[in-house]
mmCIF file with all atom_site columns, C-alpha atoms in Angstrom:
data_model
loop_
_atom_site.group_PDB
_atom_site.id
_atom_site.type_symbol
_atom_site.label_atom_id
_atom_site.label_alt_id
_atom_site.label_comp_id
_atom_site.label_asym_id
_atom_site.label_entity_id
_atom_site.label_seq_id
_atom_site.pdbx_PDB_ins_code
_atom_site.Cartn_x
_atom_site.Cartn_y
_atom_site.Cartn_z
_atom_site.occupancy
_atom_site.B_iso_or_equiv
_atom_site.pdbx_formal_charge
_atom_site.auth_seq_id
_atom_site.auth_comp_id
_atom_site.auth_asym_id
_atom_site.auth_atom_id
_atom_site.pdbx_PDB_model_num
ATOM 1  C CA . UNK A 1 1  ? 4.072   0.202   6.563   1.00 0.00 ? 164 UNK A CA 1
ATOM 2  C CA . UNK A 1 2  ? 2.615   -3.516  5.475   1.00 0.00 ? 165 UNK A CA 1
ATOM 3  C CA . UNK A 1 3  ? 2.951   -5.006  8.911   1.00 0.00 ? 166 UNK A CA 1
ATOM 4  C CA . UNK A 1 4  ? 1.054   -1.849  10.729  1.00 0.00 ? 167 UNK A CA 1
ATOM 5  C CA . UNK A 1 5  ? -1.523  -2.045  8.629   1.00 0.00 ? 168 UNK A CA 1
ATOM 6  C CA . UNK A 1 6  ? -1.382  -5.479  8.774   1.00 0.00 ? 169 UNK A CA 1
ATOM 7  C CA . UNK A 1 7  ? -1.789  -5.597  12.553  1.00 0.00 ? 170 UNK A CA 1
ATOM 8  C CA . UNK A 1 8  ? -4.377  -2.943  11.860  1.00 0.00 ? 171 UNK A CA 1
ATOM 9  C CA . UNK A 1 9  ? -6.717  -4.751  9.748   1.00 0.00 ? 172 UNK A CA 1
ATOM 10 C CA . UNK A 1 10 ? -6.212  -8.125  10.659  1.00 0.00 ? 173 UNK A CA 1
ATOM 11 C CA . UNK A 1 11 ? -9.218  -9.374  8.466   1.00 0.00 ? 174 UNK A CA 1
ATOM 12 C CA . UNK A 1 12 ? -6.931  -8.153  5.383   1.00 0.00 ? 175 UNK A CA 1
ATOM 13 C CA . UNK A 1 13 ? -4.308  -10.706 4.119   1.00 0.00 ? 176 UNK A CA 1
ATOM 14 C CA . UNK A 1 14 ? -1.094  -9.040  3.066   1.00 0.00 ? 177 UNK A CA 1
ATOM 15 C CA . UNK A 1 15 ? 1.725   -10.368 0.534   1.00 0.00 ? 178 UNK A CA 1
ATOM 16 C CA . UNK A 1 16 ? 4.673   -8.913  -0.664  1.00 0.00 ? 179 UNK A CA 1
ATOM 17 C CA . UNK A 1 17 ? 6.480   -9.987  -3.486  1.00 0.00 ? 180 UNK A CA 1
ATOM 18 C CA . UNK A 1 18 ? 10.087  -8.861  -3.699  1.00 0.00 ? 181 UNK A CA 1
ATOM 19 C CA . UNK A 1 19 ? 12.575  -9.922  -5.990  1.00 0.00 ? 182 UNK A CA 1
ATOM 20 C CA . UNK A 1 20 ? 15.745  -8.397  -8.236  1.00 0.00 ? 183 UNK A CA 1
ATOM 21 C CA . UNK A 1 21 ? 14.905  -5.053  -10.289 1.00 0.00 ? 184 UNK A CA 1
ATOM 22 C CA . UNK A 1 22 ? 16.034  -7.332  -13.257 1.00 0.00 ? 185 UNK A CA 1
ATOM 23 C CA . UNK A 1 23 ? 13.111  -9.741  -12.971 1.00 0.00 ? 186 UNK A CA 1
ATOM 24 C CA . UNK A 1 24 ? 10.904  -7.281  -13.254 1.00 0.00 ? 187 UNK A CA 1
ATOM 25 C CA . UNK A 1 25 ? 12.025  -5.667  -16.446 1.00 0.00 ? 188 UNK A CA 1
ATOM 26 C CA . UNK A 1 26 ? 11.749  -8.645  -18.312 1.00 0.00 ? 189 UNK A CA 1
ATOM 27 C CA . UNK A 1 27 ? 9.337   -9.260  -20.594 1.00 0.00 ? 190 UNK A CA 1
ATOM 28 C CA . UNK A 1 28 ? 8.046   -12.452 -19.193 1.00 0.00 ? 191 UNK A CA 1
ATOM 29 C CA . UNK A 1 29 ? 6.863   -9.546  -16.533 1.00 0.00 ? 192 UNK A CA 1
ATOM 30 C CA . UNK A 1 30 ? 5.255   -7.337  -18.823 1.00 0.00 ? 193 UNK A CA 1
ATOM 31 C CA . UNK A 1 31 ? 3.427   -9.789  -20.379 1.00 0.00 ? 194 UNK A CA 1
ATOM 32 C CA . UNK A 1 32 ? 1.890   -10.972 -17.068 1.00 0.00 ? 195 UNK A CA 1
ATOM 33 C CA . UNK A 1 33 ? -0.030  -7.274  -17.181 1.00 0.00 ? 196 UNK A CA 1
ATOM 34 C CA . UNK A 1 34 ? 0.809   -6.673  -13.589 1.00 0.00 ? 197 UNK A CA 1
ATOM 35 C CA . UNK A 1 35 ? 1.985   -3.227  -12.204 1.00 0.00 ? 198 UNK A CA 1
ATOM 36 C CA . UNK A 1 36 ? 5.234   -1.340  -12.559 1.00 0.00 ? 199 UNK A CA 1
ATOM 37 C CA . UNK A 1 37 ? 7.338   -2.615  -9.482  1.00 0.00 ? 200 UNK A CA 1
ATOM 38 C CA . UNK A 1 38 ? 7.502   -1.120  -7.134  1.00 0.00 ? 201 UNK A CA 1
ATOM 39 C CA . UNK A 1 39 ? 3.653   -1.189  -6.339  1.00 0.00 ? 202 UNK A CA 1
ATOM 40 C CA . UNK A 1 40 ? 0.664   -1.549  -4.450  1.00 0.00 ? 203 UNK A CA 1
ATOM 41 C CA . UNK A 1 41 ? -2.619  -3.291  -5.163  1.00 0.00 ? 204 UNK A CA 1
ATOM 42 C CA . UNK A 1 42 ? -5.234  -3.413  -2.813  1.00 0.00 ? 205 UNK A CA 1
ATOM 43 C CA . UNK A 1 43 ? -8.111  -6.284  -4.365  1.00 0.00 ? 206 UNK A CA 1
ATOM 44 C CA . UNK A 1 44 ? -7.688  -5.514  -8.325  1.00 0.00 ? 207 UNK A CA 1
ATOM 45 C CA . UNK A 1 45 ? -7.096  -1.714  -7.518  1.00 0.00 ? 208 UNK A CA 1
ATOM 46 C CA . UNK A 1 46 ? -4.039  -0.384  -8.087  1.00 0.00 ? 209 UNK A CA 1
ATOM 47 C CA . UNK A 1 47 ? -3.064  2.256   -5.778  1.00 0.00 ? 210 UNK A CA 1
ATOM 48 C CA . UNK A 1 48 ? 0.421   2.949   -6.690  1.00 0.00 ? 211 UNK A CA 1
ATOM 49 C CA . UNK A 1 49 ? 2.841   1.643   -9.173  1.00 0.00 ? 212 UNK A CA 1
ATOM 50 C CA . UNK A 1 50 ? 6.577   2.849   -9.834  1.00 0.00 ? 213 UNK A CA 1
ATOM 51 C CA . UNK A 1 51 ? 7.000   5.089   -6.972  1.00 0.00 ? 214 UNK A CA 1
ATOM 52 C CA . UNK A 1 52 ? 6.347   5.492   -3.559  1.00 0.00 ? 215 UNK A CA 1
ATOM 53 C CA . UNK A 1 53 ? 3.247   5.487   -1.399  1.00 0.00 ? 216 UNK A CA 1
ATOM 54 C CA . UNK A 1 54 ? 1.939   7.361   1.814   1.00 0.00 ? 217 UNK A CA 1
ATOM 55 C CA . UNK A 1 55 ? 0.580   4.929   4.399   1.00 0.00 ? 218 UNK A CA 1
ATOM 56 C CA . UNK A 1 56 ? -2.141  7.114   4.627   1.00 0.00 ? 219 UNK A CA 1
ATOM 57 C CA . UNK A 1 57 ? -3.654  6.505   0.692   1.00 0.00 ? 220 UNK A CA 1
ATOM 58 C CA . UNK A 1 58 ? -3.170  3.198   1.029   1.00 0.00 ? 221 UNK A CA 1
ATOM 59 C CA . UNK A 1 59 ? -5.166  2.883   4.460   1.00 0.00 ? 222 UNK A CA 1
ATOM 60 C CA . UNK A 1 60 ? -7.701  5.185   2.547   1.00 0.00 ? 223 UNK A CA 1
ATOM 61 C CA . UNK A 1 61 ? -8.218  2.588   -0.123  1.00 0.00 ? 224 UNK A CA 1
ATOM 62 C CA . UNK A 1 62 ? -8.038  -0.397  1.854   1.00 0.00 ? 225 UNK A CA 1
ATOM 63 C CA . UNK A 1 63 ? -10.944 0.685   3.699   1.00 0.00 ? 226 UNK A CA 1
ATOM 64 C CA . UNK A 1 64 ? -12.715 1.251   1.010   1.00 0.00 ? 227 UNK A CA 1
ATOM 65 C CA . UNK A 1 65 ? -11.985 -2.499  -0.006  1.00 0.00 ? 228 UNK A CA 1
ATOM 66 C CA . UNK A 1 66 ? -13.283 -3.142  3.369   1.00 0.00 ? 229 UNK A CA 1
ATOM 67 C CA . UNK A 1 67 ? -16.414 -1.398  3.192   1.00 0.00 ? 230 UNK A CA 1
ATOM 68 C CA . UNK A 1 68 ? -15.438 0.866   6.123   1.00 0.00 ? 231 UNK A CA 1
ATOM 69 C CA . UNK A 1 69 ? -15.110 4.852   7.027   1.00 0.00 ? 232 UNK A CA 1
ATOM 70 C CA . UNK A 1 70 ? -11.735 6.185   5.716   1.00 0.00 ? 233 UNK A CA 1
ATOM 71 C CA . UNK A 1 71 ? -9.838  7.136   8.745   1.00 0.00 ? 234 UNK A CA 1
ATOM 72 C CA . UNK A 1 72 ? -8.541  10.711  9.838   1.00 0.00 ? 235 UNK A CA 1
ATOM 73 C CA . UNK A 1 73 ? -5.263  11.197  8.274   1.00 0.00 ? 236 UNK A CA 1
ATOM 74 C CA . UNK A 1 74 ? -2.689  11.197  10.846  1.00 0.00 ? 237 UNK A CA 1
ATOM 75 C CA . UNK A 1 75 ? -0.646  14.403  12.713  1.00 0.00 ? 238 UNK A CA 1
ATOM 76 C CA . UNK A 1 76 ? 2.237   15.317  11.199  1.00 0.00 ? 239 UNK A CA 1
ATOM 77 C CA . UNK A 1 77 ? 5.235   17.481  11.893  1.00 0.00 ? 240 UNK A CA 1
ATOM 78 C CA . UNK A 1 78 ? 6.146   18.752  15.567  1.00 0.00 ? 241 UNK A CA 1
ATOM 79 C CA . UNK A 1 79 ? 2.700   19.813  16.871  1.00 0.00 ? 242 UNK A CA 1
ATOM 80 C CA . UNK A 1 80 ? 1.057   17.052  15.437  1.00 0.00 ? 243 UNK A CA 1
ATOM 81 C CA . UNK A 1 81 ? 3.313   14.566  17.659  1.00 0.00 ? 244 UNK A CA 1
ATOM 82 C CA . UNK A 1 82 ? 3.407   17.232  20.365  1.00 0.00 ? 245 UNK A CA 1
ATOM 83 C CA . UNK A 1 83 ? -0.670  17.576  20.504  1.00 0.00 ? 246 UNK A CA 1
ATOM 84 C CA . UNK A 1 84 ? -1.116  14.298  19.054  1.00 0.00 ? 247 UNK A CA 1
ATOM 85 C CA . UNK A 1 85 ? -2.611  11.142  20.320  1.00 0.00 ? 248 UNK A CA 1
#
């Protein structure tokens, strides 16, 4: 998802922090007040944290980062990639 949106928004800078489950249970984490891993943060908005994310929300919120119109959300299913773009 990062590097479409990535590509996408080119203006954006993306980083993604991964490391062992076990680092972030600590408390050394906890104290740092940062979100529930996994997550995303978009500025100092946090759009998800602890479970998953559509690409969709967090192309919603990034444009609103940005300033810009949220876009369409995309075709799904059959007829959506049958009649899509």
């Amino acid at each position: 998802m990062m590097p479409r949106l990535g590509e996408k928004y080119k203006d954006i800078e993306i980083e993604v922090t991964s490391k062992p489950i076990a680092e972030y249970q600590c408390d050394e984490y906890f104290e740092l007040e940062l979100p529930v891993a996994p997550a995303v943060m978009v500025g100092d908005e946090i759009v998800v944290e602890g479970s998953d994310v559509s690409q969709d929300k967090v192309e919603s919120v990034i444009c609103r980062y940005c300033g810009l119109s949220e876009p369409e959300p995309e075709k799904k299913g059959i007829l959506g990639r049958l009649f899509g773009k």
